[in-house]
Amino acid sequence: MWFIRRMMKISWTEKKSNELVLKEANLERSLIKTIRQLQFLGHICRHKGLEHLAITEKIEGKRSRGRQRLTFIENLKSRAIGKGSNDNFIRLTENRFEWRNMIANVCFRQGT
């Protein structure tokens, strides 16, 4: 919620509830959840570690039979930019300025 308060220029001393801040910003909880997941994805993809390997599916092994579940990155990609390749999506996270702009565009695209 702190990032919404910051965008709306609401001080923490104003004693406004989270629900009131959400109403003023015309946001829903699901949008906030998507924004946080996108911010987390950007953080993970900029740091090369085990989490980065798991998210980019570079770990070897077989997936189970049948219809495959949506992966974390495919789910976020469909909400954020629609269709496109995972490589372009991951490459976009490396530029922090463009990644933040893309997250802001997700907010405006979903009706705010």
PDB file of C-alpha atoms in Angstrom:
ATOM      1  CA  MET A   1       0.000   0.000   0.000  1.00  0.00           C
ATOM      2  CA  TRP A   2       2.922   2.341   0.572  1.00  0.00           C
ATOM      3  CA  PHE A   3       3.499   2.802  -3.161  1.00  0.00           C
ATOM      4  CA  ILE A   4      -0.131   3.834  -3.728  1.00  0.00           C
ATOM      5  CA  ARG A   5       0.056   6.285  -0.840  1.00  0.00           C
ATOM      6  CA  ARG A   6       3.221   7.689  -2.356  1.00  0.00           C
ATOM      7  CA  MET A   7       1.702   8.051  -5.826  1.00  0.00           C
ATOM      8  CA  MET A   8      -1.373   9.763  -4.331  1.00  0.00           C
ATOM      9  CA  LYS A   9       0.836  11.951  -2.080  1.00  0.00           C
ATOM     10  CA  ILE A  10      -0.926  10.779   1.076  1.00  0.00           C
ATOM     11  CA  SER A  11       1.238  11.155   4.156  1.00  0.00           C
ATOM     12  CA  TRP A  12       1.343   8.406   6.758  1.00  0.00           C
ATOM     13  CA  THR A  13       0.305  11.002   9.344  1.00  0.00           C
ATOM     14  CA  GLU A  14      -3.088  11.500   7.666  1.00  0.00           C
ATOM     15  CA  LYS A  15      -4.427   8.294   9.306  1.00  0.00           C
ATOM     16  CA  LYS A  16      -6.360   7.102   6.241  1.00  0.00           C
ATOM     17  CA  SER A  17      -7.325   3.443   6.079  1.00  0.00           C
ATOM     18  CA  ASN A  18      -6.105   1.207   3.278  1.00  0.00           C
ATOM     19  CA  GLU A  19      -9.656   0.786   2.024  1.00  0.00           C
ATOM     20  CA  LEU A  20     -10.105   4.552   1.749  1.00  0.00           C
ATOM     21  CA  VAL A  21      -6.817   4.886  -0.128  1.00  0.00           C
ATOM     22  CA  LEU A  22      -7.927   2.139  -2.540  1.00  0.00           C
ATOM     23  CA  LYS A  23     -11.244   3.923  -3.156  1.00  0.00           C
ATOM     24  CA  GLU A  24      -9.492   7.232  -3.852  1.00  0.00           C
ATOM     25  CA  ALA A  25      -7.113   5.544  -6.296  1.00  0.00           C
ATOM     26  CA  ASN A  26      -9.924   3.527  -7.947  1.00  0.00           C
ATOM     27  CA  LEU A  27      -7.937   0.318  -7.449  1.00  0.00           C
ATOM     28  CA  GLU A  28      -8.831  -3.205  -6.458  1.00  0.00           C
ATOM     29  CA  ARG A  29      -6.852  -5.708  -4.450  1.00  0.00           C
ATOM     30  CA  SER A  30      -6.263  -7.951  -7.481  1.00  0.00           C
ATOM     31  CA  LEU A  31      -4.481  -5.125  -9.293  1.00  0.00           C
ATOM     32  CA  ILE A  32      -2.273  -4.524  -6.280  1.00  0.00           C
ATOM     33  CA  LYS A  33      -1.409  -8.217  -6.196  1.00  0.00           C
ATOM     34  CA  THR A  34      -0.418  -8.124  -9.886  1.00  0.00           C
ATOM     35  CA  ILE A  35       1.734  -5.026  -9.345  1.00  0.00           C
ATOM     36  CA  ARG A  36       3.570  -6.652  -6.439  1.00  0.00           C
ATOM     37  CA  GLN A  37       4.157  -9.843  -8.410  1.00  0.00           C
ATOM     38  CA  LEU A  38       5.560  -7.843 -11.331  1.00  0.00           C
ATOM     39  CA  GLN A  39       7.846  -5.897  -8.999  1.00  0.00           C
ATOM     40  CA  PHE A  40       9.060  -9.165  -7.455  1.00  0.00           C
ATOM     41  CA  LEU A  41       9.677 -10.629 -10.911  1.00  0.00           C
ATOM     42  CA  GLY A  42      11.782  -7.606 -11.861  1.00  0.00           C
ATOM     43  CA  HIS A  43      13.802  -7.977  -8.667  1.00  0.00           C
ATOM     44  CA  ILE A  44      14.426 -11.700  -9.225  1.00  0.00           C
ATOM     45  CA  CYS A  45      15.333 -11.331 -12.904  1.00  0.00           C
ATOM     46  CA  ARG A  46      17.890  -8.598 -12.244  1.00  0.00           C
ATOM     47  CA  HIS A  47      19.763 -10.823  -9.764  1.00  0.00           C
ATOM     48  CA  LYS A  48      21.312 -13.947 -11.206  1.00  0.00           C
ATOM     49  CA  GLY A  49      20.678 -16.695  -8.687  1.00  0.00           C
ATOM     50  CA  LEU A  50      18.717 -19.884  -8.150  1.00  0.00           C
ATOM     51  CA  GLU A  51      15.415 -18.008  -8.215  1.00  0.00           C
ATOM     52  CA  HIS A  52      16.315 -16.555 -11.613  1.00  0.00           C
ATOM     53  CA  LEU A  53      17.057 -20.032 -12.947  1.00  0.00           C
ATOM     54  CA  ALA A  54      13.760 -21.389 -11.630  1.00  0.00           C
ATOM     55  CA  ILE A  55      11.667 -18.572 -13.067  1.00  0.00           C
ATOM     56  CA  THR A  56      13.322 -18.587 -16.487  1.00  0.00           C
ATOM     57  CA  GLU A  57      12.907 -22.393 -16.641  1.00  0.00           C
ATOM     58  CA  LYS A  58      16.598 -23.103 -17.211  1.00  0.00           C
ATOM     59  CA  ILE A  59      16.555 -26.038 -14.775  1.00  0.00           C
ATOM     60  CA  GLU A  60      16.755 -29.354 -16.580  1.00  0.00           C
ATOM     61  CA  GLY A  61      14.169 -32.050 -16.165  1.00  0.00           C
ATOM     62  CA  LYS A  62      10.919 -33.403 -17.523  1.00  0.00           C
ATOM     63  CA  ARG A  63       7.517 -31.951 -16.928  1.00  0.00           C
ATOM     64  CA  SER A  64       4.613 -34.269 -16.219  1.00  0.00           C
ATOM     65  CA  ARG A  65       2.243 -35.585 -18.874  1.00  0.00           C
ATOM     66  CA  GLY A  66      -0.971 -33.880 -19.857  1.00  0.00           C
ATOM     67  CA  ARG A  67      -1.897 -30.253 -20.104  1.00  0.00           C
ATOM     68  CA  GLN A  68       0.813 -28.150 -18.553  1.00  0.00           C
ATOM     69  CA  ARG A  69       0.011 -25.656 -15.850  1.00  0.00           C
ATOM     70  CA  LEU A  70       0.675 -22.000 -16.455  1.00  0.00           C
ATOM     71  CA  THR A  71       4.017 -21.017 -15.051  1.00  0.00           C
ATOM     72  CA  PHE A  72       4.446 -17.956 -12.861  1.00  0.00           C
ATOM     73  CA  ILE A  73       6.060 -15.992 -15.653  1.00  0.00           C
ATOM     74  CA  GLU A  74       3.459 -16.977 -18.279  1.00  0.00           C
ATOM     75  CA  ASN A  75       0.679 -15.893 -15.941  1.00  0.00           C
ATOM     76  CA  LEU A  76       2.256 -12.489 -15.306  1.00  0.00           C
ATOM     77  CA  LYS A  77       3.140 -12.019 -18.960  1.00  0.00           C
ATOM     78  CA  SER A  78      -0.476 -12.560 -20.006  1.00  0.00           C
ATOM     79  CA  ARG A  79      -1.649  -9.948 -17.486  1.00  0.00           C
ATOM     80  CA  ALA A  80       1.066  -7.431 -18.293  1.00  0.00           C
ATOM     81  CA  ILE A  81       1.744  -7.430 -22.028  1.00  0.00           C
ATOM     82  CA  GLY A  82      -0.417 -10.124 -23.565  1.00  0.00           C
ATOM     83  CA  LYS A  83       1.331 -12.383 -26.038  1.00  0.00           C
ATOM     84  CA  GLY A  84       5.037 -12.359 -26.733  1.00  0.00           C
ATOM     85  CA  SER A  85       8.143 -14.355 -26.057  1.00  0.00           C
ATOM     86  CA  ASN A  86       9.495 -14.995 -22.573  1.00  0.00           C
ATOM     87  CA  ASP A  87      12.953 -13.807 -23.639  1.00  0.00           C
ATOM     88  CA  ASN A  88      11.686 -10.317 -24.467  1.00  0.00           C
ATOM     89  CA  PHE A  89       9.751 -10.211 -21.203  1.00  0.00           C
ATOM     90  CA  ILE A  90      12.836 -11.179 -19.175  1.00  0.00           C
ATOM     91  CA  ARG A  91      15.022  -8.762 -21.141  1.00  0.00           C
ATOM     92  CA  LEU A  92      12.596  -5.945 -20.293  1.00  0.00           C
ATOM     93  CA  THR A  93      13.209  -6.515 -16.558  1.00  0.00           C
ATOM     94  CA  GLU A  94      16.906  -5.695 -16.922  1.00  0.00           C
ATOM     95  CA  ASN A  95      16.159  -2.025 -17.631  1.00  0.00           C
ATOM     96  CA  ARG A  96      14.634  -0.841 -14.369  1.00  0.00           C
ATOM     97  CA  PHE A  97      13.214   2.412 -15.810  1.00  0.00           C
ATOM     98  CA  GLU A  98      11.341   0.679 -18.653  1.00  0.00           C
ATOM     99  CA  TRP A  99      10.149  -2.068 -16.296  1.00  0.00           C
ATOM    100  CA  ARG A 100       8.607   0.520 -13.956  1.00  0.00           C
ATOM    101  CA  ASN A 101       6.912   2.217 -16.905  1.00  0.00           C
ATOM    102  CA  MET A 102       5.474  -1.123 -18.019  1.00  0.00           C
ATOM    103  CA  ILE A 103       4.100  -1.760 -14.512  1.00  0.00           C
ATOM    104  CA  ALA A 104       2.512   1.703 -14.514  1.00  0.00           C
ATOM    105  CA  ASN A 105       0.904   0.953 -17.888  1.00  0.00           C
ATOM    106  CA  VAL A 106      -0.645  -2.202 -16.415  1.00  0.00           C
ATOM    107  CA  CYS A 107      -2.427   0.043 -13.906  1.00  0.00           C
ATOM    108  CA  PHE A 108      -3.852   2.302 -16.604  1.00  0.00           C
ATOM    109  CA  ARG A 109      -4.813  -0.584 -18.878  1.00  0.00           C
ATOM    110  CA  GLN A 110      -6.957  -2.189 -16.180  1.00  0.00           C
ATOM    111  CA  GLY A 111      -9.206   0.821 -15.795  1.00  0.00           C
ATOM    112  CA  THR A 112      -7.485   3.259 -13.469  1.00  0.00           C
TER     113      THR A 112
END
